[in-house]
Amino acid sequence: MMKELFFNDMQTISGLLQRKEISPVELTNQLLERIEELEPTLNAYIMVLKEEALEQAALMEKELAEGNIRSSLHGIPIAIKDIFETKGSVTTSGSKVFEHFIAERDAKVIEQLKAAGAIIIGKTNLHEFAMGATTENPHYGPTRNPWNIKKIPGGSSGGSAVAVATGTAFGAVGTDTGGSIRLPAALCGIVGLKPTYNLVHTEGCTPLSWTLDHIGPMTRTVADSRSMLRIMADPETVNLIDLDTEITDLHGVRIGICEEYFFENMNHEMKNVVDAAMLRLKELGAEMVAIKLEDLEEAIAAQKIISKSEAYTFHEENFAKKPELYGKDTAYRLSLGHSVPATQYIRARNTRKCFIEHILKKMAQQEIDVLFTPTNTTPPFDIGSIFPEESLNNIFTLGRTPLGNLLGFPVISVPCGFTEEKMPVGFQLIGKPYDDGKILNIAEVYENSTNWVSYLEKNTAYKAENITL
């Protein structure tokens, strides 16, 4: 197989499989070889599920021969963050605390993906228990950004982002509590989708914060995110979204721009890239509307309180018994959660409720369809350059993602260009609840108007021979 094929979208791969130009077993074997080739450098995976993947591939190949096609993901290898339970396999959640935990079931979303014919090729590296924005894992080693292997890939779903970005998976599943899908997607140059809260079932996923946790796809294209979401969405809620109606231009679309907070203290070079993306959206027919949003700082503070309080609640027993098994930065974060009084937590939950009402009211008053913001606002820093005690606010420093979790609204991060040092930059579209289809449509119109996807296929930063220490 030509190496460039590893960077094709799922639709192309699905066509090759259905036309029998390549078999699921052959495709899986070649992807396994690529993982073996790149893993010593990138460290995107905690474990590769070789036997399970080949067994599933053989079944998918047999069904294809019989004319049975389960879905658009039939026979396509994907990766999952090692925070989802997989029956019969270890689920570490990126920690030594769970290094021997073997699940008796598949997480609900993994069950749905397998039923759709997807091949789970491996479980990706993450920031320990998803509590961080760098994927510098003290137990399983740091994952490296393929655009510059000295740099972080973002987190906590850094391994999933790198797997997709380097063609060692055609798609991946991540989790997002403060931006853990969208931030690594932006830093690695792929698409990251955080669906509407509870649209994708969280059963079987180690929680960070029940109030803020989301599960979503990480893909090479917007269309691939649409395909994965269609399968990942909870069957009981999927009818609340429209994934079938697509658009070809942005005429009639009103996009809100809030300069306060979202664009403040932004790297000048990256701001130029994001501004160019805004201009492109306008050229495609969208109307840009200035919007003023109040109480942003209070909302951010509430997000932090809810996250650290709920994280401590889940880990309280294990942390009390085995604190030495936790990494330094995770232990530091958990210690902060211990000190949150109930009254402060309740006030934070009320702030969240009021903030959601405020944003919906403002968007309705100005007839705004989506909000536009940068995803990452500073370039990724060097691996090992931040001490654990300083890492608490990484996700708030690197990007503008956490408020999307407090709102629970659907948010997509889309690649839009590079810094002069060839590090990717992304922007976000924040929609109203269950407008997942709308943000996908807007993102896809933008993506189709650029040469981004073909650039990724050809760019030498992704070639195996150039990804070396």
Short mmCIF file of C-alpha atoms in Angstrom, two decimals:
data_model
loop_
_atom_site.label_atom_id
_atom_site.label_comp_id
_atom_site.label_asym_id
_atom_site.label_seq_id
_atom_site.Cartn_x
_atom_site.Cartn_y
_atom_site.Cartn_z
CA MET A 1 0.00 0.00 0.00
CA MET A 2 1.19 3.52 -0.78
CA LYS A 3 1.91 5.39 2.43
CA GLU A 4 -0.28 8.26 1.24
CA LEU A 5 -3.31 5.97 1.53
CA PHE A 6 -2.96 6.04 5.30
CA PHE A 7 -4.05 9.69 5.12
CA ASN A 8 -7.20 9.13 3.10
CA ASP A 9 -10.59 9.80 4.62
CA MET A 10 -12.96 7.08 5.74
CA GLN A 11 -15.21 7.44 2.72
CA THR A 12 -12.31 6.68 0.39
CA ILE A 13 -11.17 3.72 2.50
CA SER A 14 -14.73 2.40 2.68
CA GLY A 15 -14.95 2.52 -1.12
CA LEU A 16 -11.70 0.59 -1.50
CA LEU A 17 -12.94 -2.06 0.91
CA GLN A 18 -16.33 -2.43 -0.74
CA ARG A 19 -14.77 -2.66 -4.20
CA LYS A 20 -12.41 -5.29 -2.74
CA GLU A 21 -9.34 -3.33 -3.85
CA ILE A 22 -8.03 -4.00 -0.35
CA SER A 23 -9.32 -6.34 2.33
CA PRO A 24 -9.96 -5.47 6.00
CA VAL A 25 -7.28 -7.96 7.05
CA GLU A 26 -4.72 -6.52 4.63
CA LEU A 27 -5.59 -2.97 5.68
CA THR A 28 -5.33 -3.83 9.38
CA ASN A 29 -2.00 -5.63 8.93
CA GLN A 30 -0.49 -2.70 7.08
CA LEU A 31 -1.72 -0.28 9.70
CA LEU A 32 -0.22 -2.49 12.43
CA GLU A 33 3.10 -2.35 10.59
CA ARG A 34 2.90 1.43 10.44
CA ILE A 35 2.18 1.63 14.17
CA GLU A 36 5.22 -0.57 14.86
CA GLU A 37 7.31 1.72 12.67
CA LEU A 38 6.25 5.01 14.30
CA GLU A 39 5.50 4.11 17.90
CA PRO A 40 9.09 4.17 19.20
CA THR A 41 9.13 7.87 18.37
CA LEU A 42 5.55 9.08 18.81
CA ASN A 43 4.25 6.94 21.70
CA ALA A 44 0.63 7.48 20.68
CA TYR A 45 -0.56 4.08 21.97
CA ILE A 46 -0.54 2.52 25.41
CA MET A 47 -1.47 -0.82 23.90
CA VAL A 48 -2.03 -2.22 20.43
CA LEU A 49 -4.83 -4.78 20.19
CA LYS A 50 -3.27 -6.84 17.41
CA GLU A 51 -5.02 -10.16 17.93
CA GLU A 52 -8.43 -8.63 18.60
CA ALA A 53 -8.11 -6.28 15.63
CA LEU A 54 -7.16 -9.07 13.21
CA GLU A 55 -9.98 -11.27 14.49
CA GLN A 56 -12.49 -8.46 13.92
CA ALA A 57 -10.93 -7.73 10.50
CA ALA A 58 -11.36 -11.35 9.45
CA LEU A 59 -15.03 -11.25 10.45
CA MET A 60 -15.57 -7.99 8.55
CA GLU A 61 -13.85 -9.48 5.50
CA LYS A 62 -16.13 -12.53 5.58
CA GLU A 63 -19.22 -10.33 5.85
CA LEU A 64 -18.06 -8.14 2.95
CA ALA A 65 -17.66 -11.24 0.80
CA GLU A 66 -21.24 -12.16 1.66
CA GLY A 67 -22.46 -8.66 0.75
CA ASN A 68 -23.18 -7.70 4.33
CA ILE A 69 -22.06 -4.11 5.02
CA ARG A 70 -22.86 -2.95 8.54
CA SER A 71 -22.14 0.77 8.12
CA SER A 72 -19.77 3.31 6.60
CA LEU A 73 -17.20 2.20 9.20
CA HIS A 74 -17.32 -1.47 8.18
CA GLY A 75 -13.75 -2.83 8.21
CA ILE A 76 -12.11 0.50 9.05
CA PRO A 77 -9.46 0.50 11.84
CA ILE A 78 -9.88 3.20 14.48
CA ALA A 79 -8.18 3.95 17.80
CA ILE A 80 -9.76 4.63 21.18
CA LYS A 81 -8.45 6.55 24.15
CA ASP A 82 -7.39 4.15 26.90
CA ILE A 83 -10.09 5.45 29.19
CA PHE A 84 -12.86 3.30 27.69
CA GLU A 85 -13.56 -0.18 28.97
CA THR A 86 -12.85 -2.92 26.44
CA LYS A 87 -14.01 -6.40 27.31
CA GLY A 88 -11.15 -8.72 28.20
CA SER A 89 -8.47 -6.03 27.88
CA VAL A 90 -6.77 -3.76 30.38
CA THR A 91 -8.11 -0.21 30.65
CA THR A 92 -5.45 1.86 32.40
CA SER A 93 -6.98 5.35 32.11
CA GLY A 94 -3.35 6.36 31.74
CA SER A 95 -2.55 5.49 35.36
CA LYS A 96 -0.80 2.83 37.42
CA VAL A 97 -3.87 2.84 39.66
CA PHE A 98 -5.79 0.86 37.03
CA GLU A 99 -2.88 -0.90 35.30
CA HIS A 100 -4.37 -4.34 36.12
CA PHE A 101 -8.04 -3.47 35.58
CA ILE A 102 -9.59 -5.83 33.00
CA ALA A 103 -13.10 -4.86 32.02
CA GLU A 104 -15.93 -7.39 31.80
CA ARG A 105 -17.76 -5.29 29.19
CA ASP A 106 -17.21 -2.82 26.41
CA ALA A 107 -18.03 0.81 27.06
CA LYS A 108 -21.35 1.68 25.45
CA VAL A 109 -19.78 3.76 22.68
CA ILE A 110 -17.20 1.04 21.91
CA GLU A 111 -19.99 -1.52 21.75
CA GLN A 112 -21.78 0.65 19.18
CA LEU A 113 -18.63 1.14 17.09
CA LYS A 114 -17.90 -2.59 17.04
CA ALA A 115 -21.50 -3.34 16.08
CA ALA A 116 -21.06 -0.92 13.17
CA GLY A 117 -18.08 -2.91 11.94
CA ALA A 118 -15.27 -0.64 13.09
CA ILE A 119 -11.99 -2.38 13.98
CA ILE A 120 -10.49 -1.26 17.28
CA ILE A 121 -6.77 -1.34 16.52
CA GLY A 122 -5.44 0.00 19.80
CA LYS A 123 -5.87 2.11 22.91
CA THR A 124 -4.18 5.49 22.89
CA ASN A 125 -2.07 7.37 25.39
CA LEU A 126 -3.56 10.17 27.44
CA HIS A 127 -2.87 12.55 30.26
CA GLU A 128 -3.32 10.51 33.43
CA PHE A 129 -7.05 10.11 34.16
CA ALA A 130 -7.63 12.82 31.50
CA MET A 131 -6.51 15.44 34.04
CA GLY A 132 -4.31 17.63 31.88
CA ALA A 133 -3.70 19.28 28.54
CA THR A 134 -0.32 17.89 27.50
CA THR A 135 -0.35 14.04 27.39
CA GLU A 136 2.94 14.01 29.28
CA ASN A 137 2.16 10.75 31.01
CA PRO A 138 4.51 9.92 33.92
CA HIS A 139 3.71 6.20 33.73
CA TYR A 140 3.56 5.48 30.00
CA GLY A 141 5.73 8.27 28.67
CA PRO A 142 4.87 11.46 26.75
CA THR A 143 3.17 11.43 23.39
CA ARG A 144 4.96 13.60 20.83
CA ASN A 145 3.51 16.09 18.38
CA PRO A 146 4.34 14.85 14.86
CA TRP A 147 4.79 18.39 13.53
CA ASN A 148 7.62 18.86 16.03
CA ILE A 149 8.41 15.90 18.24
CA LYS A 150 9.93 18.14 20.91
CA LYS A 151 6.49 19.64 21.47
CA ILE A 152 3.40 18.44 23.33
CA PRO A 153 0.47 17.21 21.21
CA GLY A 154 -2.06 18.69 23.63
CA GLY A 155 -4.31 16.66 25.84
CA SER A 156 -5.78 14.84 27.39
CA SER A 157 -6.61 12.92 24.19
CA GLY A 158 -3.14 13.50 22.76
CA GLY A 159 -2.56 9.91 21.71
CA SER A 160 -5.81 9.81 19.75
CA ALA A 161 -4.93 13.06 17.95
CA VAL A 162 -1.45 11.84 17.01
CA ALA A 163 -2.77 8.46 15.80
CA VAL A 164 -5.12 10.19 13.36
CA ALA A 165 -2.62 12.86 12.37
CA THR A 166 0.07 10.33 11.48
CA GLY A 167 -2.09 7.76 9.72
CA THR A 168 -1.90 5.03 12.35
CA ALA A 169 -5.71 5.13 12.65
CA PHE A 170 -8.37 6.43 10.28
CA GLY A 171 -10.30 7.93 13.17
CA ALA A 172 -10.21 7.92 16.95
CA VAL A 173 -12.40 8.39 19.99
CA GLY A 174 -11.51 10.92 22.68
CA THR A 175 -13.02 12.53 25.75
CA ASP A 176 -13.45 16.24 26.42
CA THR A 177 -13.99 17.79 29.86
CA GLY A 178 -12.20 21.11 29.32
CA GLY A 179 -11.15 20.77 25.69
CA SER A 180 -9.39 17.41 25.64
CA ILE A 181 -10.66 16.52 22.15
CA ARG A 182 -10.50 19.96 20.59
CA LEU A 183 -7.15 21.21 21.90
CA PRO A 184 -5.03 18.21 20.75
CA ALA A 185 -6.97 18.21 17.49
CA ALA A 186 -5.94 21.83 16.90
CA LEU A 187 -2.32 21.27 17.96
CA CYS A 188 -1.99 18.22 15.69
CA GLY A 189 -3.92 19.55 12.68
CA ILE A 190 -7.05 17.37 12.68
CA VAL A 191 -10.79 17.79 13.30
CA GLY A 192 -12.12 17.36 16.84
CA LEU A 193 -15.84 17.25 17.68
CA LYS A 194 -17.33 17.64 21.15
CA PRO A 195 -21.01 16.75 20.69
CA THR A 196 -23.92 18.09 22.69
CA TYR A 197 -23.76 16.92 26.31
CA ASN A 198 -25.12 13.37 26.74
CA LEU A 199 -25.56 12.85 23.00
CA VAL A 200 -22.90 10.14 23.26
CA HIS A 201 -23.33 7.74 26.18
CA THR A 202 -20.55 7.87 28.80
CA GLU A 203 -21.22 4.44 30.34
CA GLY A 204 -17.96 2.50 30.61
CA CYS A 205 -15.75 5.56 30.41
CA THR A 206 -13.68 6.50 33.47
CA PRO A 207 -15.15 9.84 34.57
CA LEU A 208 -13.30 13.06 35.22
CA SER A 209 -16.33 15.28 35.84
CA TRP A 210 -19.84 13.93 35.35
CA THR A 211 -21.18 17.42 34.71
CA LEU A 212 -18.61 18.31 32.05
CA ASP A 213 -17.52 15.04 30.42
CA HIS A 214 -18.19 14.55 26.70
CA ILE A 215 -17.18 11.80 24.26
CA GLY A 216 -16.54 12.54 20.60
CA PRO A 217 -14.73 11.64 17.37
CA MET A 218 -11.30 12.82 16.22
CA THR A 219 -10.86 12.58 12.47
CA ARG A 220 -9.03 13.79 9.40
CA THR A 221 -12.09 15.45 7.85
CA VAL A 222 -15.38 16.95 8.97
CA ALA A 223 -17.28 14.34 6.93
CA ASP A 224 -15.51 11.60 8.89
CA SER A 225 -16.62 13.22 12.16
CA ARG A 226 -20.19 13.21 10.88
CA SER A 227 -19.91 9.50 10.00
CA MET A 228 -18.50 8.58 13.39
CA LEU A 229 -21.01 10.68 15.33
CA ARG A 230 -23.89 9.02 13.49
CA ILE A 231 -22.73 5.70 14.94
CA MET A 232 -21.48 6.92 18.33
CA ALA A 233 -24.59 8.88 19.29
CA ASP A 234 -26.90 7.26 21.82
CA PRO A 235 -29.78 5.63 19.90
CA GLU A 236 -32.22 7.28 22.31
CA THR A 237 -30.98 10.82 21.57
CA VAL A 238 -29.63 10.65 18.01
CA ASN A 239 -33.06 11.62 16.65
CA LEU A 240 -32.62 15.03 18.33
CA ILE A 241 -29.97 16.03 15.78
CA ASP A 242 -30.02 16.40 12.01
CA LEU A 243 -27.00 14.82 10.33
CA ASP A 244 -28.62 14.41 6.94
CA THR A 245 -29.35 17.97 5.79
CA GLU A 246 -26.16 19.46 4.31
CA ILE A 247 -25.42 22.87 2.78
CA THR A 248 -23.14 24.16 0.02
CA ASP A 249 -22.61 27.77 1.13
CA LEU A 250 -23.04 29.92 4.22
CA HIS A 251 -25.57 32.48 3.01
CA GLY A 252 -28.02 33.18 5.80
CA VAL A 253 -25.66 31.91 8.51
CA ARG A 254 -24.95 34.40 11.31
CA ILE A 255 -21.72 33.83 13.24
CA GLY A 256 -21.12 35.55 16.57
CA ILE A 257 -17.67 36.92 17.46
CA CYS A 258 -16.87 37.74 21.09
CA GLU A 259 -13.51 39.50 21.34
CA GLU A 260 -13.46 39.50 25.14
CA TYR A 261 -11.62 36.49 26.63
CA PHE A 262 -11.63 34.39 23.46
CA PHE A 263 -9.18 36.57 21.52
CA GLU A 264 -7.35 38.17 24.45
CA ASN A 265 -3.61 37.56 24.92
CA MET A 266 -3.53 35.54 21.72
CA ASN A 267 -0.28 34.86 19.90
CA HIS A 268 -0.13 37.50 17.16
CA GLU A 269 0.92 35.07 14.44
CA MET A 270 -1.89 32.66 15.32
CA LYS A 271 -4.42 35.49 15.41
CA ASN A 272 -3.55 36.32 11.80
CA VAL A 273 -4.30 32.71 10.84
CA VAL A 274 -7.64 32.71 12.67
CA ASP A 275 -8.57 36.13 11.25
CA ALA A 276 -7.95 34.73 7.77
CA ALA A 277 -10.34 31.86 8.55
CA MET A 278 -12.99 34.36 9.65
CA LEU A 279 -12.54 36.23 6.38
CA ARG A 280 -12.94 33.00 4.45
CA LEU A 281 -16.21 32.22 6.26
CA LYS A 282 -17.44 35.69 5.35
CA GLU A 283 -16.47 35.15 1.71
CA LEU A 284 -18.50 31.93 1.76
CA GLY A 285 -21.59 33.93 2.67
CA ALA A 286 -21.65 34.03 6.48
CA GLU A 287 -22.50 37.25 8.31
CA MET A 288 -20.13 38.07 11.17
CA VAL A 289 -21.84 39.62 14.18
CA ALA A 290 -20.11 41.16 17.21
CA ILE A 291 -21.54 39.82 20.45
CA LYS A 292 -20.89 40.81 24.05
CA LEU A 293 -20.98 37.98 26.58
CA GLU A 294 -21.03 38.78 30.30
CA ASP A 295 -19.67 36.91 33.32
CA LEU A 296 -17.04 34.95 31.39
CA GLU A 297 -14.52 34.95 34.22
CA GLU A 298 -17.14 33.78 36.71
CA ALA A 299 -18.09 30.98 34.35
CA ILE A 300 -14.47 29.87 33.97
CA ALA A 301 -14.07 29.85 37.75
CA ALA A 302 -17.22 27.72 38.05
CA GLN A 303 -15.90 25.28 35.47
CA LYS A 304 -12.71 24.79 37.49
CA ILE A 305 -14.60 24.27 40.75
CA ILE A 306 -16.99 21.71 39.27
CA SER A 307 -14.20 19.80 37.53
CA LYS A 308 -11.81 19.49 40.46
CA SER A 309 -14.57 18.75 42.98
CA GLU A 310 -16.12 15.94 40.94
CA ALA A 311 -12.70 14.53 40.04
CA TYR A 312 -11.77 14.27 43.71
CA THR A 313 -15.11 12.63 44.53
CA PHE A 314 -14.46 9.82 42.05
CA HIS A 315 -10.86 9.26 43.18
CA GLU A 316 -11.31 9.87 46.91
CA GLU A 317 -11.01 6.25 48.05
CA ASN A 318 -8.13 5.24 45.75
CA PHE A 319 -6.27 8.49 46.38
CA ALA A 320 -6.50 7.99 50.14
CA LYS A 321 -5.27 4.39 49.93
CA LYS A 322 -2.68 4.60 47.14
CA PRO A 323 -1.56 8.22 46.65
CA GLU A 324 1.91 7.09 45.53
CA LEU A 325 0.45 5.49 42.39
CA TYR A 326 -0.70 8.86 41.03
CA GLY A 327 1.55 11.14 39.00
CA LYS A 328 2.64 14.41 40.59
CA ASP A 329 0.40 16.71 38.58
CA THR A 330 -2.65 14.45 38.98
CA ALA A 331 -2.06 14.19 42.73
CA TYR A 332 -1.72 17.96 42.91
CA ARG A 333 -5.03 18.48 41.08
CA LEU A 334 -6.82 15.97 43.29
CA SER A 335 -5.50 17.63 46.45
CA LEU A 336 -7.09 20.88 45.29
CA GLY A 337 -10.43 19.17 44.81
CA HIS A 338 -10.37 17.92 48.39
CA SER A 339 -10.64 21.47 49.71
CA VAL A 340 -13.77 22.55 47.78
CA PRO A 341 -16.66 23.11 50.23
CA ALA A 342 -20.14 21.95 49.26
CA THR A 343 -21.48 25.50 49.24
CA GLN A 344 -18.89 26.57 46.67
CA TYR A 345 -19.69 23.58 44.47
CA ILE A 346 -23.43 24.32 44.61
CA ARG A 347 -22.83 27.97 43.73
CA ALA A 348 -20.68 26.87 40.78
CA ARG A 349 -23.48 24.63 39.52
CA ASN A 350 -25.89 27.56 39.77
CA THR A 351 -23.43 29.80 37.92
CA ARG A 352 -23.33 27.19 35.16
CA LYS A 353 -27.13 27.17 34.88
CA CYS A 354 -27.30 30.97 34.69
CA PHE A 355 -24.45 31.13 32.17
CA ILE A 356 -26.17 28.66 29.84
CA GLU A 357 -29.37 30.72 30.00
CA HIS A 358 -27.41 33.92 29.34
CA ILE A 359 -25.63 32.57 26.26
CA LEU A 360 -28.81 31.13 24.75
CA LYS A 361 -30.64 34.41 25.35
CA LYS A 362 -27.87 36.49 23.76
CA MET A 363 -27.65 34.20 20.74
CA ALA A 364 -31.43 34.33 20.31
CA GLN A 365 -31.57 38.13 20.65
CA GLN A 366 -29.01 38.60 17.88
CA GLU A 367 -30.24 35.64 15.83
CA ILE A 368 -26.80 34.03 15.94
CA ASP A 369 -26.43 30.47 14.71
CA VAL A 370 -22.96 29.71 16.05
CA LEU A 371 -20.11 31.36 17.92
CA PHE A 372 -16.62 31.50 16.40
CA THR A 373 -13.48 31.42 18.56
CA PRO A 374 -9.86 30.31 18.30
CA THR A 375 -9.19 26.79 19.57
CA ASN A 376 -5.52 27.17 20.47
CA THR A 377 -4.25 30.67 21.25
CA THR A 378 -0.58 29.93 21.94
CA PRO A 379 1.78 27.45 20.25
CA PRO A 380 2.47 24.14 22.02
CA PHE A 381 5.35 24.25 24.44
CA ASP A 382 8.26 21.84 24.80
CA ILE A 383 7.72 18.47 26.46
CA GLY A 384 9.02 18.60 30.03
CA SER A 385 9.12 22.38 30.24
CA ILE A 386 6.25 22.81 32.71
CA PHE A 387 6.41 21.66 36.33
CA PRO A 388 3.41 19.72 37.70
CA GLU A 389 2.32 22.54 40.03
CA GLU A 390 2.29 24.94 37.09
CA SER A 391 0.29 22.67 34.79
CA LEU A 392 -3.13 23.14 36.37
CA ASN A 393 -4.15 25.94 34.01
CA ASN A 394 -2.54 24.56 30.84
CA ILE A 395 -5.82 24.04 29.08
CA PHE A 396 -6.90 27.58 29.95
CA THR A 397 -3.54 28.97 28.76
CA LEU A 398 -3.17 27.00 25.52
CA GLY A 399 -6.66 27.53 24.22
CA ARG A 400 -10.21 28.74 24.64
CA THR A 401 -12.00 25.43 25.02
CA PRO A 402 -13.29 24.98 28.62
CA LEU A 403 -16.43 27.12 28.36
CA GLY A 404 -17.77 24.72 25.74
CA ASN A 405 -17.90 22.04 28.42
CA LEU A 406 -19.60 24.28 30.97
CA LEU A 407 -22.27 25.07 28.38
CA GLY A 408 -22.61 21.49 27.16
CA PHE A 409 -23.20 22.84 23.63
CA PRO A 410 -21.75 21.10 20.55
CA VAL A 411 -18.34 22.43 19.52
CA ILE A 412 -16.10 21.51 16.60
CA SER A 413 -12.43 22.41 16.14
CA VAL A 414 -11.31 22.76 12.53
CA PRO A 415 -7.71 23.18 11.24
CA CYS A 416 -7.20 26.54 9.53
CA GLY A 417 -3.47 27.03 8.98
CA PHE A 418 0.03 27.12 10.43
CA THR A 419 2.43 29.29 12.32
CA GLU A 420 5.73 30.13 10.64
CA GLU A 421 7.25 27.17 12.49
CA LYS A 422 4.70 24.88 10.77
CA MET A 423 2.63 24.24 13.90
CA PRO A 424 -1.11 23.82 13.24
CA VAL A 425 -3.77 26.33 14.28
CA GLY A 426 -7.49 25.65 14.70
CA PHE A 427 -10.74 27.51 15.21
CA GLN A 428 -13.94 26.51 17.00
CA LEU A 429 -17.61 26.72 16.09
CA ILE A 430 -19.93 26.59 19.11
CA GLY A 431 -23.55 25.71 18.32
CA LYS A 432 -26.76 25.60 20.31
CA PRO A 433 -27.81 22.33 22.00
CA TYR A 434 -28.40 19.56 19.44
CA ASP A 435 -27.23 21.76 16.56
CA ASP A 436 -24.41 19.28 15.98
CA GLY A 437 -25.44 18.92 12.35
CA LYS A 438 -25.34 22.69 11.84
CA ILE A 439 -21.78 23.13 13.12
CA LEU A 440 -20.69 20.15 11.03
CA ASN A 441 -22.27 21.74 7.96
CA ILE A 442 -20.57 25.11 8.47
CA ALA A 443 -17.23 23.44 9.19
CA GLU A 444 -17.53 21.25 6.11
CA VAL A 445 -18.31 24.18 3.81
CA TYR A 446 -15.19 25.90 5.14
CA GLU A 447 -13.07 22.75 4.83
CA ASN A 448 -14.22 22.12 1.26
CA SER A 449 -13.20 25.66 0.31
CA THR A 450 -9.59 25.09 1.36
CA ASN A 451 -6.82 22.73 0.29
CA TRP A 452 -6.23 21.66 3.88
CA VAL A 453 -6.98 17.94 3.54
CA SER A 454 -4.88 17.46 0.40
CA TYR A 455 -2.08 19.44 2.07
CA LEU A 456 -2.04 17.02 5.00
CA GLU A 457 -1.79 14.07 2.64
CA LYS A 458 1.25 15.52 0.90
CA ASN A 459 3.06 17.34 3.71
CA THR A 460 6.35 15.71 4.66
CA ALA A 461 5.79 16.31 8.38
CA TYR A 462 3.57 13.23 8.30
CA LYS A 463 5.90 10.89 6.45
CA ALA A 464 7.35 8.10 8.55
CA GLU A 465 10.88 8.71 7.37
CA ASN A 466 10.75 12.27 8.70
CA ILE A 467 9.28 11.45 12.11
CA THR A 468 12.47 10.52 13.92
CA LEU A 469 14.18 11.55 17.13
#
